Structure formats: C-alpha cells, structure tokens
Short mmCIF file of C-alpha atoms in Angstrom, two decimals:
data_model
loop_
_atom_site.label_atom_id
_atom_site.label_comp_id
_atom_site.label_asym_id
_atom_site.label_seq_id
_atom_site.Cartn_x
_atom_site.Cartn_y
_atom_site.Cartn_z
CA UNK V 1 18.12 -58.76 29.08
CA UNK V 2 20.86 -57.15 27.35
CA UNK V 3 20.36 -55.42 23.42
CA UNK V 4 20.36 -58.96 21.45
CA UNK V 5 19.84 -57.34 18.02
CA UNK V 6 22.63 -55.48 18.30
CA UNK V 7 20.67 -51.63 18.21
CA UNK V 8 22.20 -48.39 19.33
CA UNK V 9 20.26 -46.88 22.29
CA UNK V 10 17.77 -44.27 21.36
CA UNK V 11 19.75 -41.49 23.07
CA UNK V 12 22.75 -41.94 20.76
CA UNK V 13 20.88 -41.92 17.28
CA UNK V 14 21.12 -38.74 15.51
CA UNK V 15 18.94 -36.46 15.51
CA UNK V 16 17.36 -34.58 12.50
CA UNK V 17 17.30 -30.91 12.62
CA UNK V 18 13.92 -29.53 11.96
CA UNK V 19 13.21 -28.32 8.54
CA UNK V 20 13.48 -24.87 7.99
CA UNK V 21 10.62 -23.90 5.79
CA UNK V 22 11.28 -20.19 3.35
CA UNK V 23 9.30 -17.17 4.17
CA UNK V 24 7.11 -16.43 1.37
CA UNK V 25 7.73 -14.21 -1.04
CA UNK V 26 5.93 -10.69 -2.04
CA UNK V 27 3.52 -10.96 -4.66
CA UNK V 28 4.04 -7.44 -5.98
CA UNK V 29 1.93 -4.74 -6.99
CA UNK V 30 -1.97 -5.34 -8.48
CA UNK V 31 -1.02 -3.58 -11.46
CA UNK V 32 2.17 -5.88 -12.45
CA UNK V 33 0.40 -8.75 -12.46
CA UNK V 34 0.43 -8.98 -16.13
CA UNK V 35 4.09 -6.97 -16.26
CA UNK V 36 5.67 -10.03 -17.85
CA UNK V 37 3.48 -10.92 -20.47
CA UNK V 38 3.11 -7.31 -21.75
CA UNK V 39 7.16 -6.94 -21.94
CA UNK V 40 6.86 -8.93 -24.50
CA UNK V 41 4.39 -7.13 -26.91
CA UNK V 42 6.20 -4.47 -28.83
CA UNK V 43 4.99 -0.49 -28.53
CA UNK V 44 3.03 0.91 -31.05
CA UNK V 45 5.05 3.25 -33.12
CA UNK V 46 4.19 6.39 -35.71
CA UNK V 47 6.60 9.06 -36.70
CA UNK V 48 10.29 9.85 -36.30
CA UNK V 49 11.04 10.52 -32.79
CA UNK V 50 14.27 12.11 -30.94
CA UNK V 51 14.85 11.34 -27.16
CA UNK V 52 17.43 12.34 -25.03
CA UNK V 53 18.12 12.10 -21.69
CA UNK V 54 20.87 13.90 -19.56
CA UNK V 55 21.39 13.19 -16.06
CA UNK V 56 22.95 16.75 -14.56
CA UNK V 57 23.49 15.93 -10.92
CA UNK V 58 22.17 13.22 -8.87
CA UNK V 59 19.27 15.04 -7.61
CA UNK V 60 18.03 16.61 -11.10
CA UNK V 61 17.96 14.76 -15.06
CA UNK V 62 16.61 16.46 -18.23
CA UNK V 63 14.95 14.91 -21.20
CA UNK V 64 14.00 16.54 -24.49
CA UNK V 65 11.85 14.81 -26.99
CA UNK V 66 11.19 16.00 -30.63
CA UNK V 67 7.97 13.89 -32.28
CA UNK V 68 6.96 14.20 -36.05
CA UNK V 69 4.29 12.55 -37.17
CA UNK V 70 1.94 12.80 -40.27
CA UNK V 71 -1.08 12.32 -37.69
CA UNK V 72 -0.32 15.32 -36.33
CA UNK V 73 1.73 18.64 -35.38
CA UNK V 74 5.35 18.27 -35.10
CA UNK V 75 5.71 18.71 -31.07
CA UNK V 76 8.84 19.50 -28.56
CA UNK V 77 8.60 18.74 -24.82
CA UNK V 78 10.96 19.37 -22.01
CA UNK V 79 10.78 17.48 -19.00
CA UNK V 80 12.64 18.48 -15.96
CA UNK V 81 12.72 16.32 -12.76
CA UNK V 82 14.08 16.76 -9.59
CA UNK V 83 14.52 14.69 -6.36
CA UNK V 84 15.43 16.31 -2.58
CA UNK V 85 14.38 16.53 0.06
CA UNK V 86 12.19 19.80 -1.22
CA UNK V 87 10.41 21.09 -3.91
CA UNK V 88 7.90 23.42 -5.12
CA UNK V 89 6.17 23.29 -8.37
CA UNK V 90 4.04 25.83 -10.06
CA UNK V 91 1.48 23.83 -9.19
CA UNK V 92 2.19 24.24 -5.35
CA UNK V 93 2.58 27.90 -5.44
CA UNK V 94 0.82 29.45 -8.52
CA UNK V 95 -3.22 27.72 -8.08
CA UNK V 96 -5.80 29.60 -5.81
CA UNK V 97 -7.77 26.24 -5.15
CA UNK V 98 -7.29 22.28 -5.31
CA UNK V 99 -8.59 21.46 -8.38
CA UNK V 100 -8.15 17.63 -7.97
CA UNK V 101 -6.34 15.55 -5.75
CA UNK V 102 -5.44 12.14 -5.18
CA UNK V 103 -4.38 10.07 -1.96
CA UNK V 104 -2.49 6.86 -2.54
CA UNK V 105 -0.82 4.25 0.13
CA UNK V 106 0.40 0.81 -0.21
CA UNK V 107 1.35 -1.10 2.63
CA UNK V 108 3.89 -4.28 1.42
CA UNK V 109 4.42 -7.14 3.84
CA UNK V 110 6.08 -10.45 4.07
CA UNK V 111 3.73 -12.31 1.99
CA UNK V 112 0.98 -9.39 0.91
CA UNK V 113 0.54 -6.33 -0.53
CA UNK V 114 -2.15 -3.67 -0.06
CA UNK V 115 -2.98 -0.80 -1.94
CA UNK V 116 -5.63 1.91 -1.29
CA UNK V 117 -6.12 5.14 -3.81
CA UNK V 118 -9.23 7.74 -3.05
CA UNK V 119 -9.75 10.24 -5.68
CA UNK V 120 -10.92 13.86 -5.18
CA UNK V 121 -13.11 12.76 -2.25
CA UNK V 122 -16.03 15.20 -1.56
CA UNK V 123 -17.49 14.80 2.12
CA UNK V 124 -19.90 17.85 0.95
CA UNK V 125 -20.88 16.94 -2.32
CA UNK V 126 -20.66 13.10 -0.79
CA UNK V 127 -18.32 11.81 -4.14
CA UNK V 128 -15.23 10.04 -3.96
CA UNK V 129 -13.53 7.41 -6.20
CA UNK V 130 -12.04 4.19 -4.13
CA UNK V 131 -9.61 1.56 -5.63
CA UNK V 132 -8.63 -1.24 -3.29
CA UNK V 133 -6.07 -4.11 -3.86
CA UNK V 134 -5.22 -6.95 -2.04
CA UNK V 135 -2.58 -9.80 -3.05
CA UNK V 136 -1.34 -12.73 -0.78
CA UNK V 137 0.69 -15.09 -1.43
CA UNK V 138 -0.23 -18.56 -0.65
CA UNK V 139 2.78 -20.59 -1.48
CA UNK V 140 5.62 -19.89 -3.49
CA UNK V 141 3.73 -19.99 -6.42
CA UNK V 142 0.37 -19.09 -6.03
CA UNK V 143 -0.72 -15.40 -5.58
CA UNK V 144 -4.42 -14.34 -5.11
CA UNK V 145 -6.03 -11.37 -4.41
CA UNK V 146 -8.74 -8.65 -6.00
CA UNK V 147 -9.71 -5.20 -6.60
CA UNK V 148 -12.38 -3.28 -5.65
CA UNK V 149 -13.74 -0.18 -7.42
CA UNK V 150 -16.01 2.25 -5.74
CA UNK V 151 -17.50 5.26 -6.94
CA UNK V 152 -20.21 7.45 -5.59
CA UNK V 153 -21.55 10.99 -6.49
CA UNK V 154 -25.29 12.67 -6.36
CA UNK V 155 -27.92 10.35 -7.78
CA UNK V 156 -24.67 7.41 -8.84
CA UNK V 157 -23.08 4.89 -6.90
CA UNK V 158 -21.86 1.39 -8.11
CA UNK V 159 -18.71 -0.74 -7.60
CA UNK V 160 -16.61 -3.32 -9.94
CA UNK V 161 -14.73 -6.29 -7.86
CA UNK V 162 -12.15 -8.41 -9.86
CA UNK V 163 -10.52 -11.65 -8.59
CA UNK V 164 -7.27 -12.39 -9.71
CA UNK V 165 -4.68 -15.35 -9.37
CA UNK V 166 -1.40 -15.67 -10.44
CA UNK V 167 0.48 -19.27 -10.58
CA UNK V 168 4.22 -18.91 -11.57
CA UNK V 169 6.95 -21.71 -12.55
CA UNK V 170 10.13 -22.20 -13.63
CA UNK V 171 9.73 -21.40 -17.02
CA UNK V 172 5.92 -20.15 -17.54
CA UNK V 173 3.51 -17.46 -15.22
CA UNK V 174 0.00 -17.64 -15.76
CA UNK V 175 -2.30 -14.95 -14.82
CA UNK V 176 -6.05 -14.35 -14.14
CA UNK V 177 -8.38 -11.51 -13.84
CA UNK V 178 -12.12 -12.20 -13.68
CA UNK V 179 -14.77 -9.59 -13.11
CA UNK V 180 -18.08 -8.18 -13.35
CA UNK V 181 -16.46 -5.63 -15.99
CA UNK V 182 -14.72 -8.57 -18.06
CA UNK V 183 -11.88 -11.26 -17.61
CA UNK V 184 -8.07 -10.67 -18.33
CA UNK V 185 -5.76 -13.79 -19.01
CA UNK V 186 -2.60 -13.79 -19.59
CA UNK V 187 0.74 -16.71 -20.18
CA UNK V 188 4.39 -15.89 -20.86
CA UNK V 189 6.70 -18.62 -21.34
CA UNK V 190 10.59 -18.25 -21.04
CA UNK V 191 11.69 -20.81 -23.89
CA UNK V 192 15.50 -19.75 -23.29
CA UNK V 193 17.69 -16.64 -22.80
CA UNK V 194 16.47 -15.55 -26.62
CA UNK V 195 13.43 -16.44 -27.16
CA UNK V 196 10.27 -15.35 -25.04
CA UNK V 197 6.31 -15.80 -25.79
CA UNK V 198 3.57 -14.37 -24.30
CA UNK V 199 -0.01 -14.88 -24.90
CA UNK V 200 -3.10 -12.18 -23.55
CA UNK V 201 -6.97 -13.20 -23.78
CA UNK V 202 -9.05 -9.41 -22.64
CA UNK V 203 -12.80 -9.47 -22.90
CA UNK V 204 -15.11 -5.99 -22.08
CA UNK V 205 -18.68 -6.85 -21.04
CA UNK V 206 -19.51 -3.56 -21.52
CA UNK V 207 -18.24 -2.94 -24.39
CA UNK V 208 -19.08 -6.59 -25.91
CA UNK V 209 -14.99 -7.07 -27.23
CA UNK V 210 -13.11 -9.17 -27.09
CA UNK V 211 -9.14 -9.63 -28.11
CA UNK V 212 -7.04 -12.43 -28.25
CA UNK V 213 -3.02 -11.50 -29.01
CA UNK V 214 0.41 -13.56 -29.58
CA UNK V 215 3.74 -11.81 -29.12
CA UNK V 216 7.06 -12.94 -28.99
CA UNK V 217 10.96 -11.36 -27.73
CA UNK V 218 13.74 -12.45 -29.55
CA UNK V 219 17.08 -11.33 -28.04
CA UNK V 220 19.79 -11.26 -29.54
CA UNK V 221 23.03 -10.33 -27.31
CA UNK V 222 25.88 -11.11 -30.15
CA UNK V 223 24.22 -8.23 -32.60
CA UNK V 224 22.64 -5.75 -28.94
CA UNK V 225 19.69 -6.35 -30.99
CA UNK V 226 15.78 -7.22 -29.86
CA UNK V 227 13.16 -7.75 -31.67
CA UNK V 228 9.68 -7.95 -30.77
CA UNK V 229 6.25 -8.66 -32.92
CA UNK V 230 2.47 -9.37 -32.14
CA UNK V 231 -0.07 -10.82 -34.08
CA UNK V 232 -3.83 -10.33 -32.58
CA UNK V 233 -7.45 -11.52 -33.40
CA UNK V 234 -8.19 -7.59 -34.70
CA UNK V 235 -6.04 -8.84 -37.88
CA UNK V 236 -3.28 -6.46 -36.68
CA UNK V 237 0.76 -7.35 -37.24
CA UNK V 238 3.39 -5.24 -35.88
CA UNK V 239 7.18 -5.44 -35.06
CA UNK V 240 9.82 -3.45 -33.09
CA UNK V 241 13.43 -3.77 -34.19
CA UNK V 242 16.18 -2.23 -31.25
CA UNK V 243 19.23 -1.83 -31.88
CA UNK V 244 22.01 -0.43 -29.56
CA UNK V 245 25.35 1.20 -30.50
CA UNK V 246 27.73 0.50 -27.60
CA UNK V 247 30.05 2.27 -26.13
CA UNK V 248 27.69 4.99 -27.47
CA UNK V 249 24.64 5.37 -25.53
CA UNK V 250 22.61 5.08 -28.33
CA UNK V 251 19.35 3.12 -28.66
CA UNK V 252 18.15 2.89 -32.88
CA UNK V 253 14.23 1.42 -32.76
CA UNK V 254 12.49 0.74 -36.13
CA UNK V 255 8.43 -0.33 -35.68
CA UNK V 256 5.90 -1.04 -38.37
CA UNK V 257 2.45 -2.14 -37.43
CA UNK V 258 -0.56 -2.94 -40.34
CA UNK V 259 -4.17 -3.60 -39.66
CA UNK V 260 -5.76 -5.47 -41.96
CA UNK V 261 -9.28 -4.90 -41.04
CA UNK V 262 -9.36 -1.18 -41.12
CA UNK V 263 -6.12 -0.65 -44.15
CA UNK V 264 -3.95 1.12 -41.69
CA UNK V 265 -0.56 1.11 -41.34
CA UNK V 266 2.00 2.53 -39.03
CA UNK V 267 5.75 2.91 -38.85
CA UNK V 268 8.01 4.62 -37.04
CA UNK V 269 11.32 5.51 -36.53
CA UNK V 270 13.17 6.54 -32.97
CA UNK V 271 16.62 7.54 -31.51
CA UNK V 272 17.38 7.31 -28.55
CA UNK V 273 20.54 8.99 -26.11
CA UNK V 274 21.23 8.34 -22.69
#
C-alpha cells in the first residue's frame, strides 16, 4: 500500500543538529564576589593628596605620593616596582631569618575556582593559619561556593566556614555571604550607562553590628565626570566628585563625608597624574 497521505519518507526529513549547549563560565575569585557593588561606594577621603605615576620602561613604573592631612603628619612615599624575570629585594638579601611568610595558590578551571593561603605555618610550634575557597558555577547564573578559616596554635584552635551564592542577570547581581562570624549581602543594579546603585547589608556576631548602606555612580561621559555618594544606617553621607582633564592625564577628585552621629566631618582634595 503505497503513502496515501501524501508524507515524505522518514529518511528524507531533515534532521536537527543537536544543540550545542555553552561551557560555563568562571565564577571568579572569593574575594570579588562583592567587587561590583563596592565600585559603587565612593572612598573615604581626608586631606590634600598628590599622586603621580610614571611608567619608565616596561619592566619598571614609579609613583610618588605627597599626603597632608590635619589628622596627622604631612607624609611622602616612593614606591618603586619592577617586573622580570628577576629580582632581589632588601628583604631577600638583607634579613638573617624568615620572620613571616605566606604560601598562596589558586587553581581556576572551566567552571570553578580554588584558592588555598597558609600563613606562617609552624610544624614545631604546631600553628598555622588556613583560608580555603571554593566557587562553582552551576549555570550561567548561579555561583556557589564557601570559605573556610582555620587557625591553630598552643592551647587555640577554632575555624569560621561561610557559604556564599551569587545569582547574576542582565541588569542586577545579587550576592550572599552567611556565616558563623556574620552574613554579608549585597545588590547592584545597572539602571543604564549613567546611573548605577548598589545596596550592602554586613552584620558582625561578634561584634553585635550591624550596617546597612545605599550608594549610587553617576557617570557622566559628556563632562569626563563621576560622581559617587553613600548614605548608611551609621547616619554617615559622603560624596566623591572625579573629574578628568583630557588630553592631560590628569584625574581632579573632590570628597566630603559627615557623620552625624559622632559630628565628624571629612573632606578631601586629590590630584592625580598618569
């Protein structure tokens, strides 16, 4: 009996090509969970400060910084760093003994990133400080992972462990520590290429605090301007004004911050070249 509905055979239908589903992405670093959120917040400011920064060769950069502030002594630093292939510091070449060291390795894969750091670890004296991270990413917007904080020396030994999740969308991240030492929460929303909010929650069990903060990043790309402000539950208001002065490189920041609770207030004043 012939094909009365008038059906092409099964052999000559098309054929879908299976699906090819994305690799996962990295979910970063422990420590920049919260990266986005606190970008937004502005940095404290107090003084006049002078930076600048001169990049000699492509292997060694200078910076020199002049602080005044009425908090304290007026202050110069130099800061010289160099990148080859070899180096030796005064550190390397000038101490008789270790006086503390530090040993830190992260491993990043596909979808997961692990961190280990052991600090001045004492097989004698049987002491050693442990921090472990772990983050894996479960789809292409969920991350979760924890920390682990170890510590041991004579007659003391405890650990910490935080869980933490991060879920990120288009336009919004939220993020999540929660621990036996407190909880960390954090939201930044992108409103558009201006205007960004954040939003950080941070309670200490141990020290019975807790802080609740709203900041905002207003960008302004006409003027090279940004300005950023916070308001938190400590009755504290600050702002940072930028301001660069292209084809100079010049960066002009102006910051005034006012605590309510305790009658302090705070400005500052900084230049920046290079």
């Amino acid at each position: 009996m012939g094909n009365t509905l008038g059906l092409a055979p099964m052999g000559s239908l098309p054929r879908r090509s299976p699906r090819r589903e994305e690799p996962l992405p990295n979910p970063g670093s422990f420590d920049e969970l919260h990266r986005l959120c606190k970008d937004v917040f502005p940095a404290q400011m107090e003084g006049v400060k002078l930076v600048v920064n001169k990049v000699l060769s492509s292997h060694f950069q200078v910076a020199h910084t002049v602080h005044m502030s009425a908090l304290g002594l007026p202050g110069y630093h130099l800061h010289a760093a160099y990148a080859g292939d070899w180096q030796l510091s005064p550190t390397e070449t000038q101490q008789a003994k270790f006086l503390t060291w530090q040993f830190d390795g992260e491993y990043r894969g596909d979808d997961y990133t692990a961190t280990l750091t052991l600090g001045n670890p004492d097989l004698i004296g049987e002491s050693v400080i442990m921090v472990a991270h772990f983050l894996q990413s479960l789809t292409h917007r969920l991350v979760l992972g924890g920390e682990l904080v170890y510590h041991r020396r004579p007659g003391e030994e405890g650990a910490i462990l935080t869980l933490a999740g991060k879920y990120s969308a288009v336009h919004w991240v939220a993020t999540l520590n929660v621990g036996s030492g407190g909880a960390h929460a954090s939201y930044y929303h992108r409103a558009n290429e201006q205007v960004q909010v954040g939003v950080e929650f941070e309670a200490n069990t141990r020290l019975q605090d807790t802080t609740f903060s709203f900041g905002y990043h207003l960008t302004l790309p006409q003027a090279n301007m940004v300005f950023r402000g916070l308001v938190d539950s400590n009755w504290c208001v600050g702002a940072v004004l930028e301001k660069k002065m292209p084809p100079l490189p010049v960066t002009l920041a102006l910051g005034a911050f006012l605590n309510h609770w305790r009658n302090r207030f705070h400005c500052g004043f900084s230049i920046t070249v290079g």
